Amino acid sequence: MLKTERQGASIRAKNAFTGWSFILIAVLMIAAFYFYPMIQALILSFKTGRGINLSYTGWSNYERLLTDKTFFTALKNTFIYLIVQVPIMIILALFISVLLNDSNLKFRGFFRTAIFLPCVTSLVAYSVVFKYLFGTSGLINTMLMKLSIIGAPIEWITDPFWAKITIIIAITWRWTGYNMIFYLSALQNIDSSIYEAARIDGASSVKQFFKITIPMLKPIILFTSITSTIGTLQLFDEVLNITKGGPGNSTLSISQYIYNLSFKYTADFGYAATVSYSIVIIIIVLSLIQFRVAGDRK
Amino acid sequence: MKKVMVLLLTCMVLLTACSSGSKDKDQTASGGEGDSKTKEITIWAWDPKFNIAALNIAKEAYNAKHPDVKVNIVEFAQADIIQKLNTGLNSGTTKGLPNAVLIEDYRAQGFLQAYPDSFADLTGKIKPEDFADYKIGTTSYDGKQYGVPFDTGVAGLYIRKDYIEQAGYKLDDLKDMDWKQYIELGKKIKEKTGKDIISLDPNDLGILRMMIQSAGSWYLKSDGKTPDLKDNAALKEAFTLYKELMESNIVKVNADWSQFIASINNGDVATVPTGNWITPSVKAEASQSGKWAILPMPKLPATPNSVHATNLGGSSWYVMNIPGSDTAAEFLAETFGSNADMYQTLLTKVGAIGTLKAAAEGEAYTKPDDFFGGQQTVSDFSKWTAEIPKVNYGTSTYAIEDILVVEMQNFLNGKSLDQVLSDAQSQAEAQIK
């Protein structure tokens, strides 16, 4: 009796060891490249100074953050992108994916690829192309003028309002296809017999969409809205390459502000780390809210 | 759960041990080899047509006397150099950093103060008095000379002769212009030719910097630390003039460098008030040869000490305090630091106007330029270089400018000037600590 018990224990220990050694490398890597920098950044956020002349100053960076106008401008801009762009993109992706899931549609593969293609283009390359498309004498203005939709060229890049619109159009173009793929794969998991039954009961396509598709996709919608929110909060390449945050900080994102503090001005890594941690906190709070609102409580 | 925590903690300890270990190793390495001369050096710079071309000429001149030294020239965009320097110097490891690097004058003090001991002291290797006065303030710190002053950012007013003649002016009428008259000229040109007088990027207040430096004033007081925005008379005047310029409908707005250059080469603008480094870009459009001239910069009308000479940009060479610093310092001292003959070649081949005083006496400096109607452009620029008021750029030019860009938009939208500058002042004070 005792012997077998001991044997069982040693097998369990052996199994546990094998299990741990499998994940050890991954754990080490994650610790080295995720947790260690995260903790270092947290420590850094309590230091103030230029370049390497850093010294601990307690909460002073966080106090500065609360009175920093530029930070609040960046925060406001980022939230405008978030509130306007994420819903547009999610609804658009949902709409397109339902259309493309229709088995009667011809050239489905082509359309899927075409809509997915933007999100494998280089961030910098597409931003630069957008900048020229939306230039004062760029293609978009020329087209709109030729079609007599507008009388004078729109200052897409140099007007505070239109610059924001340009950024929103750019990120919508880049990321809609990405979300569409999630919806498409989720749609394929919905049993077609459910729709069949609905059709027999006389439900219209619109009704099917709202009563079947959306509820069935709820977990995926939650997932895409959280990833899109996080993505938008980290928005950087588009803003830097299209508008450089201008005119007059009207398109500045938080990430670009961090970049400016670290590399454009005299390096202030302590404060930049503080601003980074503000994003961490915002992401945690927003994700919790989204889980609460849309997720199933377990 | 406990096991995970233990594992994590072990990792953390291991990593900390590793990182401090490598740091020690680096320090002993640089300490040990610091004195011996490395025969291979690497230099970073931006702009292939200007700085890199100049470096190649310097390399040729140096290798003629020292064939055993290998000089590697690496081109990066300026923003990349700044990013690489900041990350490299901050991480505490000097691996991958160059032996010498070009740094813009506006940023130099920031680097010298943020990374003490990272740059080699060149006092005694070059003579500061050999260079234009206004360059010494930016390249020295704490009584020591760190930089080898290189190109002058001396500014001039590039102007289309044909447009101003159509507007009824002669070139000579405009030589002693102030910014008020400049705006009047702009209105006249718009009326007669339909062309704008200037192309401006609302994110770049370079014109403001030029205006205030012409009066010996800057965003900071002469200590290079205290923001000087609220009661800065020259800045006030510059803000007012900028607004007037914008509201006169004579400005073509651009969003970046290439649009700016396009507006010049397409003939969309009548003048380009900027640093002399624009010359190659203006000359790039050969069909406009003979149509351009370069006048002294306009001055501020109401600020009494404003002169017709100012600066925009400009950069200098710095030696990193890593193995090989002696060779790098020697290279710079023998070429950009003293070789007046080499500057003649720089001028004829690259068009780069240096700040070495002795170099201003060569034949190349008085050569007429056909593109500018036979004007002796270089000798004109050298003359203006000597008149540039010296200011202390301090450490925070771009941080303050980002604040001012926002406040400028507020000012254009109707906020009062005093409020605008006082808000900018308090923000700058919070930013610069």
XYZ file of C-alpha atoms in Angstrom, chain B:
433
model
C 0.369 29.229 -8.194
C 3.154 29.332 -5.654
C 5.477 27.535 -8.031
C 4.805 30.117 -10.737
C 5.708 32.880 -8.345
C 8.915 31.137 -7.323
C 9.820 30.608 -10.949
C 9.146 34.233 -11.785
C 11.210 35.462 -8.891
C 14.105 33.217 -9.878
C 13.961 34.569 -13.390
C 13.955 38.101 -12.101
C 16.974 37.519 -9.885
C 18.802 35.787 -12.707
C 18.101 38.629 -15.088
C 19.151 41.321 -12.687
C 22.359 39.422 -12.061
C 22.997 39.134 -15.794
C 22.334 42.766 -16.540
C 24.575 44.160 -13.827
C 27.275 41.685 -14.841
C 27.381 42.883 -18.416
C 27.498 46.495 -17.320
C 30.609 45.885 -15.258
C 32.238 44.131 -18.165
C 31.588 47.085 -20.452
C 33.060 49.539 -18.038
C 36.285 47.614 -17.614
C 36.529 47.146 -21.351
C 36.278 50.832 -22.151
C 38.530 51.694 -19.250
C 41.208 49.314 -20.383
C 41.311 50.124 -24.042
C 40.477 53.815 -23.759
C 44.034 54.999 -24.203
C 45.151 52.789 -27.030
C 44.435 54.141 -30.490
C 41.984 52.282 -32.631
C 42.770 52.617 -36.296
C 39.200 52.259 -37.458
C 36.500 54.804 -36.713
C 32.822 55.101 -37.551
C 30.972 58.363 -38.107
C 27.213 58.913 -38.310
C 25.542 61.756 -40.166
C 22.402 62.552 -42.161
C 21.777 64.124 -45.582
C 23.771 62.407 -48.364
C 24.021 65.531 -50.505
C 25.405 67.704 -47.778
C 26.912 66.161 -44.639
C 27.809 62.754 -46.050
C 29.331 64.360 -49.130
C 31.332 66.642 -46.842
C 32.490 63.665 -44.774
C 33.706 61.886 -47.879
C 35.824 64.882 -48.821
C 37.214 65.039 -45.286
C 37.979 61.334 -45.363
C 39.897 61.723 -48.620
C 41.876 64.637 -47.242
C 42.679 62.767 -44.036
C 43.595 59.489 -45.680
C 46.080 61.263 -47.927
C 48.150 61.869 -44.792
C 47.081 58.887 -42.669
C 46.482 55.958 -45.009
C 46.448 53.508 -42.077
C 43.210 54.853 -40.566
C 39.973 53.399 -41.844
C 37.018 55.778 -41.711
C 33.525 54.282 -41.960
C 30.793 56.719 -42.891
C 27.241 55.663 -42.071
C 24.154 57.543 -43.173
C 21.035 57.640 -41.022
C 18.093 60.024 -40.931
C 18.559 62.636 -38.226
C 15.642 61.290 -36.182
C 17.219 57.824 -36.261
C 20.559 59.120 -35.046
C 18.883 60.847 -32.117
C 16.913 57.732 -31.244
C 19.964 55.469 -31.481
C 22.108 57.807 -29.407
C 19.449 58.140 -26.724
C 18.806 54.427 -26.407
C 22.494 53.536 -26.624
C 23.667 56.077 -24.093
C 20.802 55.289 -21.732
C 21.277 51.540 -21.733
C 24.764 52.013 -20.346
C 26.415 49.966 -23.049
C 28.438 51.818 -25.647
C 28.392 48.942 -28.093
C 27.108 49.943 -31.508
C 27.669 53.647 -31.001
C 29.802 55.576 -33.513
C 33.130 57.246 -32.714
C 31.921 60.580 -34.006
C 28.476 61.905 -34.763
C 26.780 64.949 -36.231
C 24.321 66.690 -33.904
C 22.059 69.610 -34.716
C 22.965 72.750 -32.768
C 19.483 73.027 -31.234
C 19.897 69.585 -29.670
C 23.583 69.708 -28.737
C 23.184 71.125 -25.229
C 20.513 68.562 -24.473
C 22.879 65.728 -25.305
C 25.887 67.235 -23.546
C 23.916 67.772 -20.352
C 21.849 64.585 -20.407
C 24.855 62.327 -20.919
C 27.836 63.782 -19.069
C 31.140 62.016 -19.805
C 29.700 60.393 -22.913
C 31.274 62.950 -25.221
C 35.006 63.561 -25.469
C 36.432 66.896 -24.355
C 38.123 68.494 -27.362
C 39.566 71.473 -25.486
C 43.130 71.892 -26.682
C 42.518 69.864 -29.847
C 40.683 72.612 -31.672
C 40.738 76.368 -31.129
C 37.259 77.775 -30.478
C 38.384 81.233 -31.567
C 38.979 79.881 -35.081
C 35.225 79.521 -35.560
C 32.232 81.847 -35.834
C 31.365 83.158 -32.375
C 27.741 82.098 -32.302
C 28.685 78.428 -32.790
C 30.815 78.211 -29.644
C 27.929 78.628 -27.207
C 26.141 75.597 -28.604
C 29.184 73.329 -28.896
C 30.707 73.948 -25.470
C 29.459 73.110 -22.001
C 30.775 73.890 -18.558
C 33.830 75.660 -19.946
C 34.871 72.742 -22.115
C 34.758 72.586 -25.897
C 33.003 69.402 -27.048
C 31.983 70.017 -30.642
C 33.844 70.802 -33.814
C 31.631 73.529 -35.306
C 30.615 72.633 -38.817
C 27.975 74.053 -41.095
C 26.461 77.441 -40.602
C 22.729 77.712 -40.591
C 23.018 81.331 -41.723
C 19.737 82.356 -43.292
C 18.943 84.430 -46.334
C 15.864 85.515 -48.218
C 15.710 83.541 -51.472
C 13.580 85.574 -53.809
C 12.139 85.257 -57.339
C 13.307 88.302 -59.285
C 10.724 87.869 -62.040
C 7.788 87.876 -59.583
C 8.877 90.957 -57.690
C 9.485 92.795 -60.943
C 5.954 91.939 -62.052
C 4.767 93.370 -58.757
C 6.618 96.588 -59.546
C 9.642 96.297 -57.279
C 13.375 96.262 -57.917
C 15.750 93.973 -56.083
C 17.643 96.921 -54.587
C 14.432 98.274 -53.030
C 14.142 95.177 -50.886
C 17.639 94.864 -49.436
C 16.838 96.625 -46.188
C 13.392 95.181 -45.635
C 11.640 94.488 -42.343
C 8.957 91.836 -41.883
C 6.176 94.431 -42.069
C 7.364 95.503 -45.511
C 7.767 91.837 -46.388
C 4.056 91.272 -45.769
C 3.205 94.317 -47.896
C 5.403 92.894 -50.636
C 3.532 89.625 -50.309
C 0.163 91.297 -50.773
C 1.424 93.143 -53.858
C 2.827 89.945 -55.366
C -0.413 88.084 -54.708
C -2.353 90.855 -56.373
C -0.136 91.030 -59.471
C 0.936 87.425 -59.977
C -1.462 85.322 -57.905
C 1.526 83.641 -56.233
C 1.978 83.260 -52.493
C 5.020 84.817 -50.888
C 5.974 81.958 -48.607
C 5.298 78.285 -47.916
C 4.892 77.398 -44.224
C 4.312 74.199 -42.264
C 2.082 75.001 -39.262
C 4.000 72.400 -37.217
C 7.325 74.095 -37.784
C 7.964 77.513 -36.294
C 11.386 77.911 -37.893
C 10.453 81.367 -39.132
C 9.713 82.422 -35.556
C 13.109 81.134 -34.428
C 14.802 83.139 -37.180
C 12.868 86.271 -36.292
C 13.771 86.207 -32.604
C 17.386 85.185 -33.066
C 17.875 88.204 -35.323
C 17.229 90.244 -32.160
C 19.509 88.109 -30.000
C 16.530 86.564 -28.271
C 15.506 82.921 -27.777
C 12.831 80.749 -26.152
C 15.084 80.604 -23.097
C 17.023 83.229 -21.179
C 20.779 83.334 -21.670
C 21.284 80.731 -18.914
C 19.760 78.196 -21.306
C 17.298 77.028 -18.641
C 14.705 79.651 -17.759
C 11.869 79.859 -20.277
C 11.634 83.369 -21.692
C 8.246 83.475 -23.371
C 5.884 85.662 -21.372
C 7.650 89.012 -21.529
C 9.817 88.350 -24.547
C 9.320 91.444 -26.715
C 10.896 89.917 -29.811
C 8.731 86.812 -29.503
C 5.618 88.947 -29.067
C 6.418 90.824 -32.222
C 7.192 87.602 -34.072
C 3.824 86.121 -33.021
C 1.990 89.214 -34.226
C 3.822 89.188 -37.553
C 3.166 85.464 -38.017
C -0.542 86.019 -37.483
C -0.606 88.951 -39.841
C 1.208 86.874 -42.440
C -1.278 84.033 -42.063
C -4.293 86.299 -42.224
C -3.110 88.201 -45.302
C -3.840 85.137 -47.405
C -0.335 85.105 -48.850
C 0.873 81.834 -47.324
C 0.872 78.470 -49.040
C 0.517 75.896 -46.274
C 2.590 72.722 -46.594
C 2.505 69.546 -44.521
C 6.049 68.319 -44.964
C 9.453 68.800 -46.477
C 8.687 67.410 -49.925
C 5.642 69.641 -50.340
C 7.750 72.555 -49.208
C 10.423 71.799 -51.816
C 7.742 71.250 -54.460
C 6.274 74.697 -53.786
C 9.701 76.198 -54.463
C 10.471 74.193 -57.575
C 6.971 74.586 -59.066
C 7.200 78.350 -58.804
C 4.286 78.539 -56.338
C 6.064 80.885 -53.953
C 7.957 84.103 -54.504
C 10.352 83.910 -51.558
C 11.972 81.336 -49.272
C 13.410 82.825 -46.082
C 15.522 80.006 -44.686
C 18.983 78.572 -43.997
C 21.623 78.485 -46.724
C 21.410 74.678 -46.858
C 18.352 75.111 -49.076
C 20.571 76.221 -51.983
C 20.997 72.731 -53.554
C 17.196 72.222 -53.431
C 16.480 75.583 -55.049
C 19.055 74.920 -57.736
C 17.576 71.494 -58.385
C 15.077 73.119 -60.769
C 17.527 74.127 -63.515
C 14.864 75.850 -65.608
C 14.645 78.588 -62.952
C 18.284 79.522 -63.384
C 18.801 83.267 -63.313
C 15.383 83.908 -61.795
C 16.502 83.742 -58.182
C 18.490 86.074 -55.941
C 19.413 85.924 -52.259
C 18.788 88.985 -50.084
C 19.629 89.610 -46.434
C 16.868 88.479 -44.078
C 14.173 90.988 -43.173
C 14.414 92.232 -39.593
C 11.869 92.897 -36.885
C 10.422 96.396 -37.375
C 9.820 97.331 -33.737
C 12.551 95.493 -31.818
C 15.522 97.874 -31.911
C 18.438 95.422 -31.819
C 17.144 93.203 -34.615
C 19.628 92.804 -37.488
C 19.480 91.469 -41.046
C 21.290 88.272 -40.123
C 19.989 85.163 -38.414
C 20.331 81.409 -38.258
C 18.232 78.325 -38.885
C 19.503 74.864 -38.058
C 23.175 74.144 -38.478
C 25.099 71.305 -36.904
C 28.479 70.289 -35.490
C 30.612 67.176 -35.013
C 31.005 65.414 -31.663
C 33.350 62.648 -30.523
C 31.979 59.849 -28.355
C 33.955 58.906 -25.279
C 34.573 55.288 -26.286
C 37.664 53.424 -27.511
C 38.882 55.164 -30.633
C 38.030 58.650 -29.379
C 41.610 59.866 -29.896
C 41.626 58.864 -33.541
C 38.192 60.362 -34.099
C 39.192 63.615 -32.411
C 42.357 63.781 -34.497
C 40.393 63.150 -37.668
C 37.948 65.968 -36.939
C 40.618 68.392 -35.734
C 42.730 67.872 -38.833
C 39.846 68.158 -41.280
C 36.812 70.196 -40.237
C 38.729 71.754 -37.359
C 41.563 73.414 -39.265
C 41.933 72.493 -42.931
C 41.009 75.702 -44.752
C 41.963 74.221 -48.133
C 39.528 71.385 -47.627
C 36.744 73.908 -47.092
C 37.425 75.272 -50.587
C 36.744 71.809 -51.996
C 33.670 71.486 -49.768
C 32.357 74.690 -51.192
C 32.969 73.979 -54.852
C 31.873 70.359 -54.746
C 29.144 70.283 -52.072
C 28.236 73.915 -51.537
C 28.655 73.463 -47.799
C 29.480 76.703 -46.022
C 31.490 75.961 -42.899
C 32.098 78.153 -39.879
C 35.900 78.021 -39.826
C 36.930 81.681 -40.092
C 40.162 80.991 -41.988
C 38.229 79.222 -44.723
C 36.384 82.392 -45.715
C 39.342 83.782 -47.598
C 39.604 81.390 -50.525
C 38.788 81.878 -54.152
C 35.752 79.629 -53.906
C 34.163 82.087 -51.506
C 33.985 84.893 -54.033
C 32.949 82.815 -57.015
C 29.801 84.180 -58.686
C 26.858 81.823 -58.990
C 25.085 81.944 -62.364
C 21.917 80.386 -60.995
C 21.549 83.440 -58.774
C 22.330 85.869 -61.612
C 26.049 86.014 -60.903
C 25.628 86.895 -57.235
C 28.592 86.035 -54.976
C 26.288 84.082 -52.738
C 28.905 82.443 -50.522
C 30.691 85.630 -49.695
C 27.342 87.250 -48.910
C 26.427 84.405 -46.589
C 29.822 84.580 -44.871
C 29.332 88.269 -44.297
C 25.937 87.623 -42.674
C 27.331 84.723 -40.651
C 29.604 87.150 -38.831
C 26.593 89.298 -37.880
C 24.390 86.558 -36.398
C 23.498 87.418 -32.799
C 24.714 84.774 -30.364
C 22.019 83.074 -28.303
C 21.971 80.092 -25.959
C 19.704 77.434 -27.486
C 19.631 75.549 -24.182
C 18.286 72.023 -23.975
C 14.651 72.331 -24.860
C 14.126 74.012 -28.220
C 11.780 71.354 -29.605
C 9.874 70.777 -26.363
C 9.092 74.489 -26.114
C 8.313 74.752 -29.785
C 5.665 72.033 -29.468
C 4.007 74.114 -26.766
C 4.242 77.230 -28.918
C 2.777 75.484 -31.967
C -0.386 74.782 -29.980
C -0.533 78.258 -28.502
C 0.037 79.740 -31.959
C -3.092 77.931 -33.167
C -4.961 79.391 -30.179
C -3.604 82.823 -31.016
C -4.711 82.486 -34.641
C -8.145 81.469 -33.356
C -8.475 84.678 -31.365
C -6.944 84.089 -27.928
C -5.125 87.191 -26.686
C -1.370 87.365 -27.191
C -0.555 88.009 -23.526
C -2.669 85.059 -22.464
C -1.103 82.850 -25.128
C 2.450 83.626 -24.058
C 1.739 83.443 -20.362
C 0.096 80.014 -20.806
C 3.066 78.884 -22.875
C 5.391 80.148 -20.156
C 3.713 78.171 -17.383
C 3.608 75.013 -19.505
C 7.261 75.384 -20.398
C 8.170 75.852 -16.748
C 6.373 72.625 -15.864
C 8.066 70.806 -18.729
C 11.627 71.942 -18.120
C 12.761 70.868 -14.708
